[in-house]
Coordinates of N, CA and C in Angstrom, one line a residue:
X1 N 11.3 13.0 -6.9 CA 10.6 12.0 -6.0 C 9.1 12.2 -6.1
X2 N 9.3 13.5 -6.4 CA 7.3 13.4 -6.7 C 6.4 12.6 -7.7
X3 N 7.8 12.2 -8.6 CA 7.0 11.6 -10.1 C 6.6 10.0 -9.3
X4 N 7.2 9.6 -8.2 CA 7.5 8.4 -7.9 C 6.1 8.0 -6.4
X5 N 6.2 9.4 -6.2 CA 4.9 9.3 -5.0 C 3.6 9.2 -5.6
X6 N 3.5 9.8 -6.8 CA 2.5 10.1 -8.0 C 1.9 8.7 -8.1
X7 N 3.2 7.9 -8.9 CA 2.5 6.4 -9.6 C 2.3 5.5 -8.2
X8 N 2.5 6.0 -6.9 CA 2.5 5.0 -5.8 C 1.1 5.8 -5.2
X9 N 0.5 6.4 -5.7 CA -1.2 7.2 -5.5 C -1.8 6.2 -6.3
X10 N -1.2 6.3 -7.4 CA -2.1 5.6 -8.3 C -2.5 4.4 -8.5
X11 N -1.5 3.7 -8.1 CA -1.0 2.5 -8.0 C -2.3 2.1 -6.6
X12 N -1.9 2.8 -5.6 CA -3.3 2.2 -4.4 C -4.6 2.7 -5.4
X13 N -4.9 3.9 -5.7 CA -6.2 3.7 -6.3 C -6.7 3.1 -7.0
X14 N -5.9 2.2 -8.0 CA -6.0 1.5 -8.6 C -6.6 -0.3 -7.8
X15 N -5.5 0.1 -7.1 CA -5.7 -1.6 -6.1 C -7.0 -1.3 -5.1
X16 N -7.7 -0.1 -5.2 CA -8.3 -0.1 -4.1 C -9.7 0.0 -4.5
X17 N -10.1 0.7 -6.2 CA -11.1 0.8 -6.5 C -11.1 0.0 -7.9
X18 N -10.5 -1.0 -8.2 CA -10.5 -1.5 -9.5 C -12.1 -1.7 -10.4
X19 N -11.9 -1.8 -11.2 CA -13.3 -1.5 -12.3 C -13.3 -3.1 -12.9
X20 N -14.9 -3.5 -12.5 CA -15.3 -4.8 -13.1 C -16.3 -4.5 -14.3
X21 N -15.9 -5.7 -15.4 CA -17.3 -5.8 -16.2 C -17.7 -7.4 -16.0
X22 N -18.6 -7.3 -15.3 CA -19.1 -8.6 -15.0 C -18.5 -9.4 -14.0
X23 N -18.2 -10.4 -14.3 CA -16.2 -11.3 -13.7 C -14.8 -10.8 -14.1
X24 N -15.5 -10.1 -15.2 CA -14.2 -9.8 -16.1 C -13.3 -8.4 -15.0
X25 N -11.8 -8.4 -14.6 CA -11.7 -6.7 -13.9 C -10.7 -6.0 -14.6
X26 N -11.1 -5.1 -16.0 CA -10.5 -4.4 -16.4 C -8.9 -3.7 -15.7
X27 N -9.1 -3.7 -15.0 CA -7.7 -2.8 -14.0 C -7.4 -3.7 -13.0
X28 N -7.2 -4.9 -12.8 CA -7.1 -5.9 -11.4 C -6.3 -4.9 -10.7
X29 N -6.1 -5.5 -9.3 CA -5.5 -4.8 -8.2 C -4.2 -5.1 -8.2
X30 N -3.8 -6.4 -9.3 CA -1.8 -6.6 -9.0 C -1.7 -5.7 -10.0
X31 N -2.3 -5.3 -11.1 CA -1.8 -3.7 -11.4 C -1.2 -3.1 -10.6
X32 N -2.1 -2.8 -10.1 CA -2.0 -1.8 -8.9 C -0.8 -1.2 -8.3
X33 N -0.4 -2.7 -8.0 CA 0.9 -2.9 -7.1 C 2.0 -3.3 -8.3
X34 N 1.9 -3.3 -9.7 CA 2.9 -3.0 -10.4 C 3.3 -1.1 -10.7
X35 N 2.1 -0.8 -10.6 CA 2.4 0.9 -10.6 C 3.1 1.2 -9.7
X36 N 2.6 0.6 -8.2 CA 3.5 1.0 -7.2 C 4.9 0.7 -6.8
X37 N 5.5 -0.6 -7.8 CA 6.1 -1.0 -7.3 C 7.6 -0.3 -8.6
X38 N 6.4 0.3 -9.6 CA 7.3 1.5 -10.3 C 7.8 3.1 -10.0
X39 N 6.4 3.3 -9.0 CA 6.8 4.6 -8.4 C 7.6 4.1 -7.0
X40 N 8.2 3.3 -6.3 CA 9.3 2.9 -5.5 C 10.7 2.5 -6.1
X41 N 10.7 2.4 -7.7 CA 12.0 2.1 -8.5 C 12.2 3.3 -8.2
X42 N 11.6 4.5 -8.8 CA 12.0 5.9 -9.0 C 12.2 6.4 -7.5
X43 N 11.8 5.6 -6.3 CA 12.4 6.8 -5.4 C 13.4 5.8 -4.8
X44 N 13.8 4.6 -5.2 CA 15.3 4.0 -5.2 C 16.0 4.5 -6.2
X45 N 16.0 5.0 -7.1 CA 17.1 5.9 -7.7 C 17.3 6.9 -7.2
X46 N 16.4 7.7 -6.6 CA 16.6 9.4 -6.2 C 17.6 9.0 -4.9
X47 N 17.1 8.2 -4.3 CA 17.6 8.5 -2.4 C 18.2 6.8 -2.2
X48 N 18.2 6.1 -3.1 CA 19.1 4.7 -2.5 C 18.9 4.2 -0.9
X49 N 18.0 4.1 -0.5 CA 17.8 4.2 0.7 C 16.6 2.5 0.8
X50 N 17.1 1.6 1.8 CA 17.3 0.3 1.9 C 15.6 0.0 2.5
X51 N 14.8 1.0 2.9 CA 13.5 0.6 3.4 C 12.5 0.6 1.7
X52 N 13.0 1.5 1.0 CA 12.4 1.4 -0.6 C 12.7 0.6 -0.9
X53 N 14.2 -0.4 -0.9 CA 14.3 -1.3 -1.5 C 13.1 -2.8 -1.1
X54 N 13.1 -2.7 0.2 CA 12.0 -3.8 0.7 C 10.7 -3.4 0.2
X55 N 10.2 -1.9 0.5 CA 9.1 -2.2 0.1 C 9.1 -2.4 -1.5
X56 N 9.6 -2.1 -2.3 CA 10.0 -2.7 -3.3 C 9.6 -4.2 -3.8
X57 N 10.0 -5.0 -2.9 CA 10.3 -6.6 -2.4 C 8.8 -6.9 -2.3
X58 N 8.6 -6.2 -1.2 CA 7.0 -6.5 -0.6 C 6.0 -6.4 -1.3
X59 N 6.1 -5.3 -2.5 CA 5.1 -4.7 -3.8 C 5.0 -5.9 -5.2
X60 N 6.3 -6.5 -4.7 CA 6.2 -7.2 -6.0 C 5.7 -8.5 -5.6
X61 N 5.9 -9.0 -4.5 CA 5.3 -10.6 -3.5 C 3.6 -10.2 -3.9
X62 N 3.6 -8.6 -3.6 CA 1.7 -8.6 -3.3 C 1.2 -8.9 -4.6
X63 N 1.9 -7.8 -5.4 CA 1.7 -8.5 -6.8 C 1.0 -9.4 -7.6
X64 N 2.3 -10.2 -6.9 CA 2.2 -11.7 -7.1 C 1.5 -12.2 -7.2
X65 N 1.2 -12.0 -5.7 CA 0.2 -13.0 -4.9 C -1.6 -12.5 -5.4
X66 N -1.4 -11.3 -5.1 CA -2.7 -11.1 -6.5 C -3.4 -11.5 -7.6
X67 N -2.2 -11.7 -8.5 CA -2.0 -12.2 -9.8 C -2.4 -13.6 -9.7
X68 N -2.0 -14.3 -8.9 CA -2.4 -15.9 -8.5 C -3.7 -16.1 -7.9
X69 N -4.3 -14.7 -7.0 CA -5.5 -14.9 -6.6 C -6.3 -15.0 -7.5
X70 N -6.2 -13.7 -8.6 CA -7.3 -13.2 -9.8 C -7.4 -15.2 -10.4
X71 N -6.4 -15.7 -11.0 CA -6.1 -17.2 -11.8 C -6.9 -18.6 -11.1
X72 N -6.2 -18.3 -9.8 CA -7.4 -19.3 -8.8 C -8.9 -18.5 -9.1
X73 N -9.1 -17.8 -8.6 CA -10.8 -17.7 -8.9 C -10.9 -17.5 -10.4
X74 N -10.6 -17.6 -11.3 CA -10.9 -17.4 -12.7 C -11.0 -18.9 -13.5
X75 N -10.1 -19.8 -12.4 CA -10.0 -21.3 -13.0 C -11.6 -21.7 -12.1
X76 N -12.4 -21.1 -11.0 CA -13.4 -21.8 -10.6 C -13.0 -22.9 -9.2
X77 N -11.9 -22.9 -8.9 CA -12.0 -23.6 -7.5 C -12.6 -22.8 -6.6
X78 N -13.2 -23.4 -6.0 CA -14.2 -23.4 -4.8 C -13.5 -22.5 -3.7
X79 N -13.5 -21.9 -3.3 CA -12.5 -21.3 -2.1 C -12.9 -21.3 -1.1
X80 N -14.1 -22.2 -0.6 CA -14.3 -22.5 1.2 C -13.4 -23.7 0.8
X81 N -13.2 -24.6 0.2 CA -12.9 -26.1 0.2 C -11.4 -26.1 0.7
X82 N -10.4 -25.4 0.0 CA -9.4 -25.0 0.8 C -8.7 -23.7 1.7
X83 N -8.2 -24.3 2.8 CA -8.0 -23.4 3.8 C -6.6 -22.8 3.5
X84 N -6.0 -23.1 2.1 CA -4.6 -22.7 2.3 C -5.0 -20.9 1.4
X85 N -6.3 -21.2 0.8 CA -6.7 -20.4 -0.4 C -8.1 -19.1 0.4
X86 N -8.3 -19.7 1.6 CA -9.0 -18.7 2.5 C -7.7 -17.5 3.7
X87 N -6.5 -18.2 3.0 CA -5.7 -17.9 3.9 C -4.9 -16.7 2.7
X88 N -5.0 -16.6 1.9 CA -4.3 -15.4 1.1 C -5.0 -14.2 0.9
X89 N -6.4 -13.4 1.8 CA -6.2 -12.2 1.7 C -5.4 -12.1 3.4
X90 N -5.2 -13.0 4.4 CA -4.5 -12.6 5.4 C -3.2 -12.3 4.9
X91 N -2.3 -13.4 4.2 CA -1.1 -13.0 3.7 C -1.4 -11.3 2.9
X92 N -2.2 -11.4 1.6 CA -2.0 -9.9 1.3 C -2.1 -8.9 2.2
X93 N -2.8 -8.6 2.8 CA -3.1 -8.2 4.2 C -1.7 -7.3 4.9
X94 N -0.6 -8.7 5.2 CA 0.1 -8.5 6.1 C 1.3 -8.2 5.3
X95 N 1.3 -8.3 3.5 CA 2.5 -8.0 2.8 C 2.0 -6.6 2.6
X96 N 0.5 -6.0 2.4 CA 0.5 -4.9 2.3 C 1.0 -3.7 3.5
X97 N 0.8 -4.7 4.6 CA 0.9 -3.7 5.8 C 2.7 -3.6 6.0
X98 N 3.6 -4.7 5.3 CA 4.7 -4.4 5.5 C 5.4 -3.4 3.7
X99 N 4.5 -3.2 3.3 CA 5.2 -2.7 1.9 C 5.0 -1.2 2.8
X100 N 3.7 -0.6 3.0 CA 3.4 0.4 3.4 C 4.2 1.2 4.6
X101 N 4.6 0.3 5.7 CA 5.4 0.4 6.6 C 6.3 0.8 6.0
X102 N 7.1 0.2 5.1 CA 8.6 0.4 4.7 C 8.7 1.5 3.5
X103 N 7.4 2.2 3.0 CA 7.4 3.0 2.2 C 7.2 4.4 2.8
X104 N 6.6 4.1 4.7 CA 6.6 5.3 5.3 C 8.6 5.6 6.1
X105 N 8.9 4.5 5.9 CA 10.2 4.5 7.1 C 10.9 5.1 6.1
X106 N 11.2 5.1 4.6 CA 11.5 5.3 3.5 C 11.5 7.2 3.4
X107 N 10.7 7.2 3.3 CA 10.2 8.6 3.2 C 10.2 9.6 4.3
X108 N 10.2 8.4 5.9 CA 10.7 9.4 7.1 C 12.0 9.4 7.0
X109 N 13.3 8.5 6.5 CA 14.5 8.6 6.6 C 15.0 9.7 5.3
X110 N 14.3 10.2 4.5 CA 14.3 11.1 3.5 C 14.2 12.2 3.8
X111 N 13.2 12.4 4.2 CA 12.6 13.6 5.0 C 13.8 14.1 6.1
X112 N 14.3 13.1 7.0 CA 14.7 13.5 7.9 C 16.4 13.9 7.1
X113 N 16.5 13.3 5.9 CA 17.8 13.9 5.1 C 17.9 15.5 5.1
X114 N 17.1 16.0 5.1 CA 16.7 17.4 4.6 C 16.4 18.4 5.8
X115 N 17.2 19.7 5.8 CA 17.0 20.6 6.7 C 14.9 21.1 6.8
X116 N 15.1 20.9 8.2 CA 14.2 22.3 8.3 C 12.5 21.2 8.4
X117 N 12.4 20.1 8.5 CA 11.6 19.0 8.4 C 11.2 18.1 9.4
X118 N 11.6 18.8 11.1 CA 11.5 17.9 12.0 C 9.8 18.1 12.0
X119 N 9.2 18.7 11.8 CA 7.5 18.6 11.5 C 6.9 17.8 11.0
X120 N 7.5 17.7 9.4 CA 7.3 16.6 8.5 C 7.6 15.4 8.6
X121 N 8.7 15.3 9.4 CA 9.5 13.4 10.0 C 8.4 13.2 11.3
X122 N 8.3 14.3 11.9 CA 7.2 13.8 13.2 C 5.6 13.4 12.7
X123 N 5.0 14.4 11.7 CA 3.7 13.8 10.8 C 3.8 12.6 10.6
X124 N 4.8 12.1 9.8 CA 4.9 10.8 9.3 C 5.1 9.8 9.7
X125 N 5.8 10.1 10.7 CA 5.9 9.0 12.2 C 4.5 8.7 12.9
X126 N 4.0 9.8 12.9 CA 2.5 9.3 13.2 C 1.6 8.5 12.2
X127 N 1.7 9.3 11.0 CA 1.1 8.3 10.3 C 1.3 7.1 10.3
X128 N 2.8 7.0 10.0 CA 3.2 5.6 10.6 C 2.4 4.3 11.3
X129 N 2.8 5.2 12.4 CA 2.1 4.2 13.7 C 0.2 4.0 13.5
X130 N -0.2 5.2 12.7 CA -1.8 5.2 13.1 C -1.9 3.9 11.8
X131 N -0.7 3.7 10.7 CA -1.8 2.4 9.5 C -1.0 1.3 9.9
X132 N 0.1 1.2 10.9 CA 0.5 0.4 11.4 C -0.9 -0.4 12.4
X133 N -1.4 0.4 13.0 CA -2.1 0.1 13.8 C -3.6 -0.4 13.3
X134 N -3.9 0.4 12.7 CA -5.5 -0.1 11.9 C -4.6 -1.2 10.8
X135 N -4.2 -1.3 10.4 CA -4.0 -2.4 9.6 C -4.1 -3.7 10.5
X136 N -3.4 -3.5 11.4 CA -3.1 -4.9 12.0 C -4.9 -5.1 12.8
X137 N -5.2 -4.1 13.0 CA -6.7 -4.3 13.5 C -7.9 -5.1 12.5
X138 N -7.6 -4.4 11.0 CA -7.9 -5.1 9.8 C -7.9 -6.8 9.7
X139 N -6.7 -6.7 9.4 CA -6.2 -8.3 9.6 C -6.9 -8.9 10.9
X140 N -6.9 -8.6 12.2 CA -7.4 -9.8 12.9 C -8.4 -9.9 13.0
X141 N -9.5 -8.9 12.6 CA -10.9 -8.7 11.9 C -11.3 -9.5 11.2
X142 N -10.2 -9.9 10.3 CA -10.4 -10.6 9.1 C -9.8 -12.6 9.4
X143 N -9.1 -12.6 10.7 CA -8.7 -13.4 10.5 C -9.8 -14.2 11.6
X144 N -10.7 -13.5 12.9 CA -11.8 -13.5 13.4 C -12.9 -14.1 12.2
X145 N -13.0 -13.6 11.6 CA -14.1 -13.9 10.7 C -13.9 -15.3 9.8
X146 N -12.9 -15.3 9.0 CA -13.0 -16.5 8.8 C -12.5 -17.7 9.7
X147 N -12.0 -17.7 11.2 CA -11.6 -18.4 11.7 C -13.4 -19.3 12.4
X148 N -14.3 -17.8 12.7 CA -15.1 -18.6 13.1 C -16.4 -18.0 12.7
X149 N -16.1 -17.5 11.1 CA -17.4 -17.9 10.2 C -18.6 -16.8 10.8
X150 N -17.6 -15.3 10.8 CA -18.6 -14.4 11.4 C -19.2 -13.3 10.6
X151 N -19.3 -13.4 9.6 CA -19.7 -13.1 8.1 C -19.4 -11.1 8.4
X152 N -18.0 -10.8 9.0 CA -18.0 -9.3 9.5 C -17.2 -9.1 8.1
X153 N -16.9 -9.7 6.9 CA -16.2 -9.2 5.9 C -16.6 -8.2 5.3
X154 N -17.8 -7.5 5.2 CA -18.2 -6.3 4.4 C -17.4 -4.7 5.5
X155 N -17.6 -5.2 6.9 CA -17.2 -4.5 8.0 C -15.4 -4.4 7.6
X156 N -15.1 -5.5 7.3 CA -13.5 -5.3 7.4 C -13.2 -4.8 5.9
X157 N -13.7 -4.7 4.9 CA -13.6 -4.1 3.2 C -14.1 -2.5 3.5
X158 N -15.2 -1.8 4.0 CA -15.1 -0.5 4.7 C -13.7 -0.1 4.9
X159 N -13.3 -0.8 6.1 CA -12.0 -0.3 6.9 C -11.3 -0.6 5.8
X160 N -11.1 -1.1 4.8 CA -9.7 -0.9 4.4 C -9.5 0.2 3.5
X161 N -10.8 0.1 2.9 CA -10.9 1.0 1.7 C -11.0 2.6 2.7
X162 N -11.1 2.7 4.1 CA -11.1 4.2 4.8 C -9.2 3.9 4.8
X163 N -8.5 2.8 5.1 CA -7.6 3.1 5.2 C -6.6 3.5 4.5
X164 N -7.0 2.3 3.1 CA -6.5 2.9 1.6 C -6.5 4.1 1.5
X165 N -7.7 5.1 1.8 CA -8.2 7.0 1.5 C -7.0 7.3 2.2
X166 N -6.9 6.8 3.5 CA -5.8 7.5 4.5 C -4.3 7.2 3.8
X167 N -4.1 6.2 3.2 CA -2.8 6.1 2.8 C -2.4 7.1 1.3
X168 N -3.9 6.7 0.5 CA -3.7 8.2 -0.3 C -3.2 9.6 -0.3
X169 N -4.3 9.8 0.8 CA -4.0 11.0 1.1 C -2.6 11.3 1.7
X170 N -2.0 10.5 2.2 CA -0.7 10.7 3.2 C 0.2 10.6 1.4
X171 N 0.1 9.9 0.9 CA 1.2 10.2 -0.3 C 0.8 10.7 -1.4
X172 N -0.4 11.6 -1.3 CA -0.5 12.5 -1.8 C 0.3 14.0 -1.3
X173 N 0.3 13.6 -0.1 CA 0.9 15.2 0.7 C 2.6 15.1 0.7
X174 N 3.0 14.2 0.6 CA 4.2 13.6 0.1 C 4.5 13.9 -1.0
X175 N 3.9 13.7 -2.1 CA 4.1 14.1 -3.6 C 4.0 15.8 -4.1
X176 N 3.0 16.5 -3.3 CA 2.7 17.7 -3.1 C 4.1 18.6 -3.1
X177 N 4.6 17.5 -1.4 CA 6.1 18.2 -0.9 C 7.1 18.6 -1.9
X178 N 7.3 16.9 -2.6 CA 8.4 17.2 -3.3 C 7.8 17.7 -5.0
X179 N 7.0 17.8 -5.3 CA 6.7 18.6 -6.6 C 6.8 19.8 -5.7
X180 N 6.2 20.6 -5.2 CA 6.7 22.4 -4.7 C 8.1 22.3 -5.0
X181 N 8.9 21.4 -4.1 CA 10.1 21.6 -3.9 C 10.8 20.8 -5.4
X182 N 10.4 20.5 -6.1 CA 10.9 20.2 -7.8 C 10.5 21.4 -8.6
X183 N 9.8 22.0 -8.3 CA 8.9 22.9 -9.2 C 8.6 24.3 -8.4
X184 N 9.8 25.0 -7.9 CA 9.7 26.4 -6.9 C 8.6 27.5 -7.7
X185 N 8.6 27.2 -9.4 CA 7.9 28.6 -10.3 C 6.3 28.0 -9.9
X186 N 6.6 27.4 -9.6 CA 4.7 26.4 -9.9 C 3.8 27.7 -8.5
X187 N 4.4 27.4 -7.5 CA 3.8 28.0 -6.2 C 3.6 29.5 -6.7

């Protein structure tokens, strides 16, 4: 499971700090969420467990929908002119906040498989709830602003990119767990 929490680190750092030349973005962000949505195959093989499978689901929609965003702005349409196309970082937004959800519920029903871990199911339950919560704060930040043109977007890109760190770091400590516990000679 660690090899799988690995490419789901990588996978957000990727989507969270991608590298531009110019217009051009060497590493776009539905990368990103194709790495991640590789390191969630591997921990649906290890543990078959039905909240990987969605976020699964969720990783590949964001993807997607990424992938469609980079093509829209790369063909030059205007994006104040439509409101269906000011309306897709809310949608990524709220598929990220459900991929992530389901990749914590994933990993607390794992955890909670395993003796000796009600510390680690309770951590994660909090974390849970705390990107549960700034996420959704995110989003209506974001949906305040373009609803009534309050130019706080640099304010809401901060907070995501602190929240991204936070979700890092949470599956990095995740991947930590189960490398020790794949690799007992390493410690």
């Amino acid at each position: 499971m660690g090899e799988g929490y690995r490419k789901i680190f990588w996978g957000i750092f990727i989507a969270t700090f991608n590298i531009k030349i110019g217009i051009v973005k060497i590493l776009p962000a539905f990368v990103g969420f194709i790495i991640i949505s590789s390191g969630i195959n591997i921990l649906i093989e290890e543990t078959n467990i039905e909240s990987f499978k969605k976020a699964k689901r969720y990783s590949n929609y964001t993807g997607l929908l990424l992938f469609l965003g980079g093509v829209i702005s790369l063909s030059g349409i205007s994006l104040e002119a439509n409101i269906l196309i000011q309306l897709i970082p809310i949608i990524y937004l709220t598929l990220e906040l459900l991929l992530f959800y389901k990749v914590f519920e994933g990993s607390i029903e794992s955890l909670s498989r395993e003796e000796n871990t009600l510390g680690m199911v309770n951590e994660f339950v909090s974390k849970q709830r705390f990107y549960t919560i700034a996420s959704i704060i995110i989003n209506l930040l974001l949906c305040f602003s373009i609803t009534f043109n309050l130019g706080i977007q640099t304010f809401g890109a901060i907070l995501l990119i602190i929240i991204r760190i936070f979700l890092m770091t949470s599956i990095s400590r995740l991947k930590n767990l189960y490398l020790s516990d794949e690799n007992p000679e390493v410690n």
